[in-house]
Amino acid sequence: MLKVFICEDETPLRETYEDYIENQLVIKELDAHLVLSTGEPKKILDYLLNHPDTTGIYFLDIELNAEMDGLSLAREIRNYDVLGKIIFLTTHDELAPITFQYKVEALDYIIKGELEKVKTSITECLDTIFAQQKVQPEKRKQFIIKNGKHERYIDHQDMLFFQTSTVPHMLYLHTLTGRIQFYGTVKDLISIGDNFVRVHKSVVANMDNVRSIDKEKLKLLFVNGQKCAFSKKKIKLVRDYLDQKKET
């Protein structure tokens, strides 16, 4: 079940969003519920800190009268929830290009104008999110990251590569939307799936998300533009895998 969050500092408007979103969740029988609606960004971050396995839908006002604005809040949210869906709301359409600078992979940017149009945009966002959720969910493979009593589930299709850290037994998982730090070893990753290949002594890559290779610089280029190194000894292995993928 997805968790819905609203951060809007204008109380009447926030209450309007609450009522409308809750009604849509009930009417459309969507597998989600509103867990927090607030004008204080810190409350959302505190919730995520205490619930690290959260996958959420976040409706964020950009111009918050608080210690941080909606853009900064979105960037902090990504440290906890790399797969959540972020929707910005603002009265200033000229701020739209700025959102891309924060690299938070926002789903939409809704202009606060006529209320009915805002509601329509909210509905379209919910429809898009849950249409994606219904795409063969039983076949979705996931990687589990354990942190004490908590577990996080990351879809294989969202994973780019694992990379070792300078800290012993610490790994980084790079995804389409961010980076997750956790304890483990490279040897633990080999059995994830045939598409996860050790391309460097410090890197295990999801070859399904590799778009191309740079043989001169020994870099893999992923579908989102991100890059990672691979070993010269692995060139044939990488090329063979990509050639095989083209054939299928």
GROMACS .gro file of N, CA and C in nm, residues 74-221:
model
  444
   74ALA      N    1   1.175   1.800  -0.121
   74ALA     CA    2   1.177   1.689  -0.216
   74ALA      C    3   1.313   1.622  -0.222
   75ARG      N    4   1.416   1.703  -0.220
   75ARG     CA    5   1.552   1.648  -0.225
   75ARG      C    6   1.581   1.566  -0.099
   76GLU      N    7   1.534   1.612   0.016
   76GLU     CA    8   1.552   1.536   0.140
   76GLU      C    9   1.471   1.407   0.137
   77ILE      N   10   1.350   1.414   0.083
   77ILE     CA   11   1.265   1.295   0.073
   77ILE      C   12   1.336   1.186  -0.005
   78ARG      N   13   1.406   1.224  -0.111
   78ARG     CA   14   1.476   1.126  -0.194
   78ARG      C   15   1.584   1.050  -0.117
   79ASN      N   16   1.632   1.105  -0.008
   79ASN     CA   17   1.730   1.034   0.075
   79ASN      C   18   1.666   0.917   0.149
   80TYR      N   19   1.535   0.922   0.164
   80TYR     CA   20   1.463   0.817   0.236
   80TYR      C   21   1.379   0.729   0.142
   81ASP      N   22   1.325   0.788   0.040
   81ASP     CA   23   1.230   0.718  -0.047
   81ASP      C   24   1.269   0.743  -0.193
   82VAL      N   25   1.349   0.654  -0.248
   82VAL     CA   26   1.399   0.676  -0.385
   82VAL      C   27   1.296   0.641  -0.491
   83LEU      N   28   1.193   0.567  -0.454
   83LEU     CA   29   1.094   0.524  -0.552
   83LEU      C   30   0.961   0.599  -0.540
   84GLY      N   31   0.950   0.687  -0.443
   84GLY     CA   32   0.825   0.761  -0.424
   84GLY      C   33   0.795   0.854  -0.540
   85LYS      N   34   0.668   0.892  -0.552
   85LYS     CA   35   0.623   0.982  -0.658
   85LYS      C   36   0.605   1.122  -0.599
   86ILE      N   37   0.670   1.219  -0.660
   86ILE     CA   38   0.666   1.357  -0.611
   86ILE      C   39   0.591   1.445  -0.709
   87ILE      N   40   0.492   1.519  -0.657
   87ILE     CA   41   0.415   1.613  -0.739
   87ILE      C   42   0.427   1.751  -0.675
   88PHE      N   43   0.473   1.847  -0.751
   88PHE     CA   44   0.487   1.983  -0.701
   88PHE      C   45   0.361   2.064  -0.731
   89LEU      N   46   0.327   2.155  -0.638
   89LEU     CA   47   0.218   2.250  -0.658
   89LEU      C   48   0.272   2.391  -0.634
   90THR      N   49   0.236   2.485  -0.721
   90THR     CA   50   0.285   2.622  -0.706
   90THR      C   51   0.197   2.720  -0.782
   91THR      N   52   0.205   2.844  -0.742
   91THR     CA   53   0.133   2.949  -0.814
   91THR      C   54   0.220   3.010  -0.924
   92HIS      N   55   0.348   2.972  -0.928
   92HIS     CA   56   0.442   3.033  -1.022
   92HIS      C   57   0.489   2.932  -1.127
   93ASP      N   58   0.436   2.943  -1.248
   93ASP     CA   59   0.476   2.849  -1.352
   93ASP      C   60   0.621   2.868  -1.396
   94GLU      N   61   0.678   2.986  -1.368
   94GLU     CA   62   0.817   3.010  -1.408
   94GLU      C   63   0.917   2.930  -1.324
   95LEU      N   64   0.868   2.868  -1.215
   95LEU     CA   65   0.957   2.788  -1.132
   95LEU      C   66   0.975   2.646  -1.187
   96ALA      N   67   0.895   2.609  -1.284
   96ALA     CA   68   0.900   2.473  -1.337
   96ALA      C   69   1.040   2.430  -1.380
   97PRO      N   70   1.112   2.512  -1.458
   97PRO     CA   71   1.247   2.467  -1.500
   97PRO      C   72   1.343   2.445  -1.383
   98ILE      N   73   1.321   2.518  -1.274
   98ILE     CA   74   1.411   2.506  -1.158
   98ILE      C   75   1.401   2.368  -1.095
   99THR      N   76   1.282   2.307  -1.102
   99THR     CA   77   1.263   2.176  -1.039
   99THR      C   78   1.358   2.072  -1.096
  100PHE      N   79   1.394   2.084  -1.223
  100PHE     CA   80   1.483   1.986  -1.284
  100PHE      C   81   1.624   1.994  -1.227
  101GLN      N   82   1.661   2.112  -1.177
  101GLN     CA   83   1.794   2.128  -1.120
  101GLN      C   84   1.812   2.048  -0.991
  102TYR      N   85   1.700   2.016  -0.928
  102TYR     CA   86   1.707   1.942  -0.802
  102TYR      C   87   1.714   1.791  -0.823
  103LYS      N   88   1.691   1.746  -0.947
  103LYS     CA   89   1.707   1.605  -0.984
  103LYS      C   90   1.632   1.510  -0.890
  104VAL      N   91   1.504   1.540  -0.868
  104VAL     CA   92   1.424   1.455  -0.780
  104VAL      C   93   1.323   1.371  -0.857
  105GLU      N   94   1.327   1.376  -0.991
  105GLU     CA   95   1.238   1.294  -1.074
  105GLU      C   96   1.091   1.318  -1.039
  106ALA      N   97   1.048   1.443  -1.043
  106ALA     CA   98   0.909   1.475  -1.012
  106ALA      C   99   0.816   1.420  -1.119
  107LEU      N  100   0.700   1.370  -1.076
  107LEU     CA  101   0.601   1.317  -1.169
  107LEU      C  102   0.528   1.428  -1.242
  108ASP      N  103   0.496   1.536  -1.170
  108ASP     CA  104   0.419   1.644  -1.232
  108ASP      C  105   0.445   1.776  -1.159
  109TYR      N  106   0.401   1.882  -1.225
  109TYR     CA  107   0.417   2.018  -1.174
  109TYR      C  108   0.283   2.086  -1.196
  110ILE      N  109   0.206   2.098  -1.089
  110ILE     CA  110   0.069   2.148  -1.099
  110ILE      C  111   0.063   2.296  -1.061
  111ILE      N  112   0.005   2.376  -1.151
  111ILE     CA  113  -0.009   2.519  -1.125
  111ILE      C  114  -0.137   2.542  -1.045
  112LYS      N  115  -0.124   2.613  -0.933
  112LYS     CA  116  -0.240   2.646  -0.850
  112LYS      C  117  -0.319   2.759  -0.916
  113GLY      N  118  -0.414   2.722  -0.993
  113GLY     CA  119  -0.501   2.822  -1.055
  113GLY      C  120  -0.644   2.789  -1.020
  114GLU      N  121  -0.724   2.765  -1.121
  114GLU     CA  122  -0.863   2.725  -1.100
  114GLU      C  123  -0.866   2.591  -1.028
  115LEU      N  124  -0.941   2.584  -0.918
  115LEU     CA  125  -0.940   2.466  -0.831
  115LEU      C  126  -0.979   2.338  -0.905
  116GLU      N  127  -1.078   2.347  -0.993
  116GLU     CA  128  -1.122   2.227  -1.064
  116GLU      C  129  -1.011   2.172  -1.154
  117LYS      N  130  -0.932   2.261  -1.211
  117LYS     CA  131  -0.820   2.216  -1.294
  117LYS      C  132  -0.713   2.150  -1.209
  118VAL      N  133  -0.692   2.204  -1.089
  118VAL     CA  134  -0.596   2.143  -0.997
  118VAL      C  135  -0.643   2.003  -0.959
  119LYS      N  136  -0.771   1.989  -0.930
  119LYS     CA  137  -0.826   1.858  -0.895
  119LYS      C  138  -0.811   1.759  -1.010
  120THR      N  139  -0.835   1.806  -1.131
  120THR     CA  140  -0.820   1.720  -1.248
  120THR      C  141  -0.676   1.671  -1.261
  121SER      N  142  -0.581   1.761  -1.238
  121SER     CA  143  -0.439   1.724  -1.246
  121SER      C  144  -0.402   1.624  -1.138
  122ILE      N  145  -0.456   1.643  -1.018
  122ILE     CA  146  -0.431   1.548  -0.909
  122ILE      C  147  -0.484   1.410  -0.946
  123THR      N  148  -0.604   1.406  -1.000
  123THR     CA  149  -0.664   1.278  -1.042
  123THR      C  150  -0.578   1.211  -1.148
  124GLU      N  151  -0.531   1.288  -1.245
  124GLU     CA  152  -0.447   1.232  -1.351
  124GLU      C  153  -0.317   1.174  -1.294
  125CYS      N  154  -0.261   1.240  -1.194
  125CYS     CA  155  -0.140   1.189  -1.130
  125CYS      C  156  -0.167   1.055  -1.061
  126LEU      N  157  -0.277   1.049  -0.987
  126LEU     CA  158  -0.313   0.924  -0.919
  126LEU      C  159  -0.338   0.812  -1.019
  127ASP      N  160  -0.408   0.844  -1.128
  127ASP     CA  161  -0.436   0.744  -1.231
  127ASP      C  162  -0.306   0.691  -1.292
  128THR      N  163  -0.214   0.780  -1.318
  128THR     CA  164  -0.085   0.740  -1.376
  128THR      C  165  -0.008   0.650  -1.282
  129ILE      N  166  -0.002   0.688  -1.156
  129ILE     CA  167   0.073   0.610  -1.057
  129ILE      C  168   0.018   0.469  -1.044
  130PHE      N  169  -0.113   0.457  -1.035
  130PHE     CA  170  -0.170   0.324  -1.011
  130PHE      C  171  -0.182   0.242  -1.138
  131ALA      N  172  -0.179   0.306  -1.253
  131ALA     CA  173  -0.170   0.232  -1.378
  131ALA      C  174  -0.033   0.164  -1.386
  132GLN      N  175   0.069   0.234  -1.341
  132GLN     CA  176   0.203   0.176  -1.338
  132GLN      C  177   0.212   0.062  -1.237
  133GLN      N  178   0.142   0.077  -1.125
  133GLN     CA  179   0.145  -0.026  -1.021
  133GLN      C  180   0.083  -0.157  -1.067
  134LYS      N  181  -0.010  -0.148  -1.162
  134LYS     CA  182  -0.083  -0.266  -1.207
  134LYS      C  183  -0.012  -0.343  -1.316
  135VAL      N  184   0.102  -0.295  -1.362
  135VAL     CA  185   0.173  -0.361  -1.472
  135VAL      C  186   0.240  -0.488  -1.419
  136GLN      N  187   0.172  -0.599  -1.437
  136GLN     CA  188   0.223  -0.730  -1.399
  136GLN      C  189   0.294  -0.729  -1.263
  137PRO      N  190   0.226  -0.686  -1.157
  137PRO     CA  191   0.293  -0.678  -1.027
  137PRO      C  192   0.345  -0.812  -0.977
  138GLU      N  193   0.278  -0.922  -1.020
  138GLU     CA  194   0.320  -1.053  -0.972
  138GLU      C  195   0.454  -1.095  -1.033
  139LYS      N  196   0.496  -1.030  -1.141
  139LYS     CA  197   0.621  -1.066  -1.206
  139LYS      C  198   0.735  -0.971  -1.170
  140ARG      N  199   0.708  -0.872  -1.090
  140ARG     CA  200   0.811  -0.775  -1.055
  140ARG      C  201   0.910  -0.836  -0.958
  141LYS      N  202   1.036  -0.836  -0.997
  141LYS     CA  203   1.140  -0.887  -0.910
  141LYS      C  204   1.193  -0.772  -0.824
  142GLN      N  205   1.223  -0.804  -0.699
  142GLN     CA  206   1.265  -0.699  -0.607
  142GLN      C  207   1.390  -0.741  -0.529
  143PHE      N  208   1.467  -0.641  -0.492
  143PHE     CA  209   1.584  -0.660  -0.407
  143PHE      C  210   1.550  -0.606  -0.269
  144ILE      N  211   1.582  -0.682  -0.166
  144ILE     CA  212   1.547  -0.644  -0.030
  144ILE      C  213   1.670  -0.591   0.043
  145ILE      N  214   1.656  -0.472   0.098
  145ILE     CA  215   1.762  -0.413   0.181
  145ILE      C  216   1.714  -0.415   0.325
  146LYS      N  217   1.788  -0.482   0.411
  146LYS     CA  218   1.749  -0.493   0.551
  146LYS      C  219   1.828  -0.393   0.635
  147ASN      N  220   1.756  -0.322   0.719
  147ASN     CA  221   1.818  -0.224   0.809
  147ASN      C  222   1.756  -0.243   0.947
  148GLY      N  223   1.821  -0.326   1.027
  148GLY     CA  224   1.764  -0.358   1.158
  148GLY      C  225   1.635  -0.436   1.140
  149LYS      N  226   1.526  -0.384   1.197
  149LYS     CA  227   1.396  -0.450   1.186
  149LYS      C  228   1.322  -0.410   1.059
  150HIS      N  229   1.377  -0.315   0.986
  150HIS     CA  230   1.308  -0.263   0.869
  150HIS      C  231   1.362  -0.324   0.740
  151GLU      N  232   1.274  -0.336   0.641
  151GLU     CA  233   1.313  -0.385   0.510
  151GLU      C  234   1.264  -0.289   0.402
  152ARG      N  235   1.347  -0.270   0.300
  152ARG     CA  236   1.308  -0.188   0.185
  152ARG      C  237   1.311  -0.276   0.061
  153TYR      N  238   1.209  -0.261  -0.022
  153TYR     CA  239   1.197  -0.342  -0.143
  153TYR      C  240   1.220  -0.253  -0.265
  154ILE      N  241   1.321  -0.287  -0.344
  154ILE     CA  242   1.356  -0.209  -0.462
  154ILE      C  243   1.333  -0.296  -0.586
  155ASP      N  244   1.252  -0.248  -0.679
  155ASP     CA  245   1.228  -0.322  -0.803
  155ASP      C  246   1.356  -0.334  -0.884
  156HIS      N  247   1.380  -0.454  -0.936
  156HIS     CA  248   1.498  -0.475  -1.020
  156HIS      C  249   1.501  -0.377  -1.137
  157GLN      N  250   1.385  -0.347  -1.193
  157GLN     CA  251   1.380  -0.260  -1.310
  157GLN      C  252   1.424  -0.117  -1.278
  158ASP      N  253   1.427  -0.081  -1.150
  158ASP     CA  254   1.468   0.054  -1.109
  158ASP      C  255   1.615   0.060  -1.067
  159MET      N  256   1.683  -0.055  -1.068
  159MET     CA  257   1.821  -0.061  -1.018
  159MET      C  258   1.921  -0.046  -1.133
  160LEU      N  259   2.026   0.034  -1.110
  160LEU     CA  260   2.130   0.055  -1.211
  160LEU      C  261   2.255  -0.026  -1.179
  161PHE      N  262   2.318   0.003  -1.066
  161PHE     CA  263   2.439  -0.071  -1.030
  161PHE      C  264   2.469  -0.058  -0.881
  162PHE      N  265   2.543  -0.157  -0.832
  162PHE     CA  266   2.596  -0.156  -0.696
  162PHE      C  267   2.743  -0.116  -0.702
  163GLN      N  268   2.786  -0.046  -0.600
  163GLN     CA  269   2.925   0.000  -0.595
  163GLN      C  270   2.976  -0.010  -0.452
  164THR      N  271   3.099  -0.055  -0.437
  164THR     CA  272   3.156  -0.065  -0.302
  164THR      C  273   3.190   0.073  -0.248
  165SER      N  274   3.201   0.081  -0.117
  165SER     CA  275   3.235   0.205  -0.049
  165SER      C  276   3.375   0.194   0.011
  166THR      N  277   3.431   0.307   0.049
  166THR     CA  278   3.559   0.305   0.119
  166THR      C  279   3.543   0.251   0.262
  167VAL      N  280   3.418   0.249   0.308
  167VAL     CA  281   3.388   0.192   0.440
  167VAL      C  282   3.373   0.041   0.425
  168PRO      N  283   3.443  -0.039   0.504
  168PRO     CA  284   3.434  -0.185   0.493
  168PRO      C  285   3.291  -0.237   0.503
  169HIS      N  286   3.257  -0.329   0.412
  169HIS     CA  287   3.126  -0.395   0.411
  169HIS      C  288   3.009  -0.298   0.386
  170MET      N  289   3.039  -0.184   0.327
  170MET     CA  290   2.935  -0.087   0.293
  170MET      C  291   2.921  -0.081   0.141
  171LEU      N  292   2.795  -0.084   0.094
  171LEU     CA  293   2.768  -0.078  -0.049
  171LEU      C  294   2.674   0.038  -0.080
  172TYR      N  295   2.681   0.084  -0.205
  172TYR     CA  296   2.586   0.182  -0.256
  172TYR      C  297   2.506   0.116  -0.367
  173LEU      N  298   2.375   0.134  -0.362
  173LEU     CA  299   2.289   0.093  -0.472
  173LEU      C  300   2.243   0.218  -0.544
  174HIS      N  301   2.280   0.231  -0.671
  174HIS     CA  302   2.236   0.343  -0.753
  174HIS      C  303   2.110   0.302  -0.828
  175THR      N  304   2.005   0.382  -0.815
  175THR     CA  305   1.878   0.353  -0.881
  175THR      C  306   1.846   0.464  -0.982
  176LEU      N  307   1.732   0.451  -1.046
  176LEU     CA  308   1.691   0.553  -1.143
  176LEU      C  309   1.671   0.689  -1.079
  177THR      N  310   1.644   0.691  -0.948
  177THR     CA  311   1.610   0.817  -0.883
  177THR      C  312   1.701   0.858  -0.768
  178GLY      N  313   1.800   0.777  -0.736
  178GLY     CA  314   1.885   0.815  -0.624
  178GLY      C  315   1.987   0.709  -0.588
  179ARG      N  316   2.034   0.714  -0.465
  179ARG     CA  317   2.137   0.623  -0.416
  179ARG      C  318   2.104   0.579  -0.274
  180ILE      N  319   2.122   0.450  -0.247
  180ILE     CA  320   2.093   0.393  -0.116
  180ILE      C  321   2.220   0.330  -0.061
  181GLN      N  322   2.249   0.358   0.064
  181GLN     CA  323   2.367   0.303   0.131
  181GLN      C  324   2.323   0.191   0.225
  182PHE      N  325   2.394   0.078   0.222
  182PHE     CA  326   2.356  -0.033   0.310
  182PHE      C  327   2.477  -0.124   0.331
  183TYR      N  328   2.466  -0.212   0.429
  183TYR     CA  329   2.575  -0.304   0.459
  183TYR      C  330   2.562  -0.432   0.377
  184GLY      N  331   2.674  -0.478   0.324
  184GLY     CA  332   2.676  -0.600   0.245
  184GLY      C  333   2.810  -0.616   0.177
  185THR      N  334   2.824  -0.722   0.097
  185THR     CA  335   2.946  -0.745   0.021
  185THR      C  336   2.911  -0.774  -0.124
  186VAL      N  337   3.008  -0.757  -0.212
  186VAL     CA  338   2.985  -0.783  -0.354
  186VAL      C  339   2.944  -0.929  -0.376
  187LYS      N  340   3.002  -1.019  -0.300
  187LYS     CA  341   2.970  -1.161  -0.315
  187LYS      C  342   2.822  -1.188  -0.289
  188ASP      N  343   2.761  -1.106  -0.203
  188ASP     CA  344   2.619  -1.124  -0.173
  188ASP      C  345   2.530  -1.092  -0.293
  189LEU      N  346   2.584  -1.021  -0.392
  189LEU     CA  347   2.502  -0.969  -0.501
  189LEU      C  348   2.499  -1.061  -0.623
  190ILE      N  349   2.590  -1.154  -0.630
  190ILE     CA  350   2.604  -1.235  -0.751
  190ILE      C  351   2.478  -1.315  -0.782
  191SER      N  352   2.405  -1.355  -0.681
  191SER     CA  353   2.289  -1.443  -0.701
  191SER      C  354   2.158  -1.366  -0.724
  192ILE      N  355   2.164  -1.234  -0.739
  192ILE     CA  356   2.041  -1.156  -0.756
  192ILE      C  357   1.968  -1.197  -0.883
  193GLY      N  358   2.042  -1.207  -0.994
  193GLY     CA  359   1.981  -1.244  -1.121
  193GLY      C  360   2.085  -1.246  -1.230
  194ASP      N  361   2.053  -1.313  -1.342
  194ASP     CA  362   2.149  -1.325  -1.451
  194ASP      C  363   2.185  -1.191  -1.513
  195ASN      N  364   2.095  -1.094  -1.500
  195ASN     CA  365   2.120  -0.962  -1.560
  195ASN      C  366   2.213  -0.875  -1.475
  196PHE      N  367   2.244  -0.919  -1.354
  196PHE     CA  368   2.337  -0.844  -1.268
  196PHE      C  369   2.476  -0.905  -1.283
  197VAL      N  370   2.566  -0.827  -1.341
  197VAL     CA  371   2.698  -0.877  -1.379
  197VAL      C  372   2.807  -0.796  -1.309
  198ARG      N  373   2.907  -0.868  -1.258
  198ARG     CA  374   3.020  -0.799  -1.195
  198ARG      C  375   3.113  -0.751  -1.307
  199VAL      N  376   3.106  -0.622  -1.336
  199VAL     CA  377   3.181  -0.564  -1.448
  199VAL      C  378   3.312  -0.501  -1.403
  200HIS      N  379   3.332  -0.495  -1.274
  200HIS     CA  380   3.452  -0.434  -1.216
  200HIS      C  381   3.464  -0.493  -1.075
  201LYS      N  382   3.583  -0.490  -1.019
  201LYS     CA  383   3.600  -0.548  -0.885
  201LYS      C  384   3.512  -0.479  -0.782
  202SER      N  385   3.471  -0.354  -0.813
  202SER     CA  386   3.391  -0.278  -0.717
  202SER      C  387   3.250  -0.247  -0.767
  203VAL      N  388   3.211  -0.305  -0.882
  203VAL     CA  389   3.082  -0.270  -0.942
  203VAL      C  390   3.008  -0.395  -0.991
  204VAL      N  391   2.880  -0.405  -0.956
  204VAL     CA  392   2.789  -0.504  -1.013
  204VAL      C  393   2.678  -0.427  -1.082
  205ALA      N  394   2.665  -0.446  -1.214
  205ALA     CA  395   2.572  -0.365  -1.293
  205ALA      C  396   2.450  -0.444  -1.337
  206ASN      N  397   2.336  -0.376  -1.340
  206ASN     CA  398   2.214  -0.433  -1.397
  206ASN      C  399   2.219  -0.409  -1.548
  207MET      N  400   2.257  -0.511  -1.623
  207MET     CA  401   2.279  -0.494  -1.767
  207MET      C  402   2.151  -0.463  -1.842
  208ASP      N  403   2.037  -0.494  -1.783
  208ASP     CA  404   1.910  -0.462  -1.848
  208ASP      C  405   1.888  -0.312  -1.859
  209ASN      N  406   1.955  -0.235  -1.775
  209ASN     CA  407   1.939  -0.089  -1.777
  209ASN      C  408   2.058  -0.017  -1.840
  210VAL      N  409   2.147  -0.093  -1.904
  210VAL     CA  410   2.261  -0.033  -1.974
  210VAL      C  411   2.218   0.003  -2.116
  211ARG      N  412   2.240   0.127  -2.155
  211ARG     CA  413   2.201   0.173  -2.288
  211ARG      C  414   2.314   0.157  -2.389
  212SER      N  415   2.437   0.185  -2.346
  212SER     CA  416   2.551   0.174  -2.437
  212SER      C  417   2.680   0.167  -2.356
  213ILE      N  418   2.793   0.148  -2.427
  213ILE     CA  419   2.922   0.143  -2.360
  213ILE      C  420   3.020   0.238  -2.430
  214ASP      N  421   3.110   0.291  -2.352
  214ASP     CA  422   3.219   0.374  -2.404
  214ASP      C  423   3.347   0.293  -2.385
  215LYS      N  424   3.393   0.230  -2.493
  215LYS     CA  425   3.508   0.140  -2.483
  215LYS      C  426   3.638   0.215  -2.453
  216GLU      N  427   3.647   0.339  -2.498
  216GLU     CA  428   3.770   0.415  -2.475
  216GLU      C  429   3.783   0.457  -2.328
  217LYS      N  430   3.672   0.505  -2.271
  217LYS     CA  431   3.675   0.550  -2.132
  217LYS      C  432   3.637   0.440  -2.034
  218LEU      N  433   3.601   0.322  -2.090
  218LEU     CA  434   3.560   0.209  -2.006
  218LEU      C  435   3.446   0.248  -1.912
  219LYS      N  436   3.339   0.299  -1.974
  219LYS     CA  437   3.222   0.341  -1.898
  219LYS      C  438   3.096   0.275  -1.954
  220LEU      N  439   3.006   0.237  -1.863
  220LEU     CA  440   2.872   0.194  -1.902
  220LEU      C  441   2.780   0.315  -1.891
  221LEU      N  442   2.696   0.334  -1.992
  221LEU     CA  443   2.598   0.443  -1.989
  221LEU      C  444   2.460   0.383  -1.967
   0.00000   0.00000   0.00000
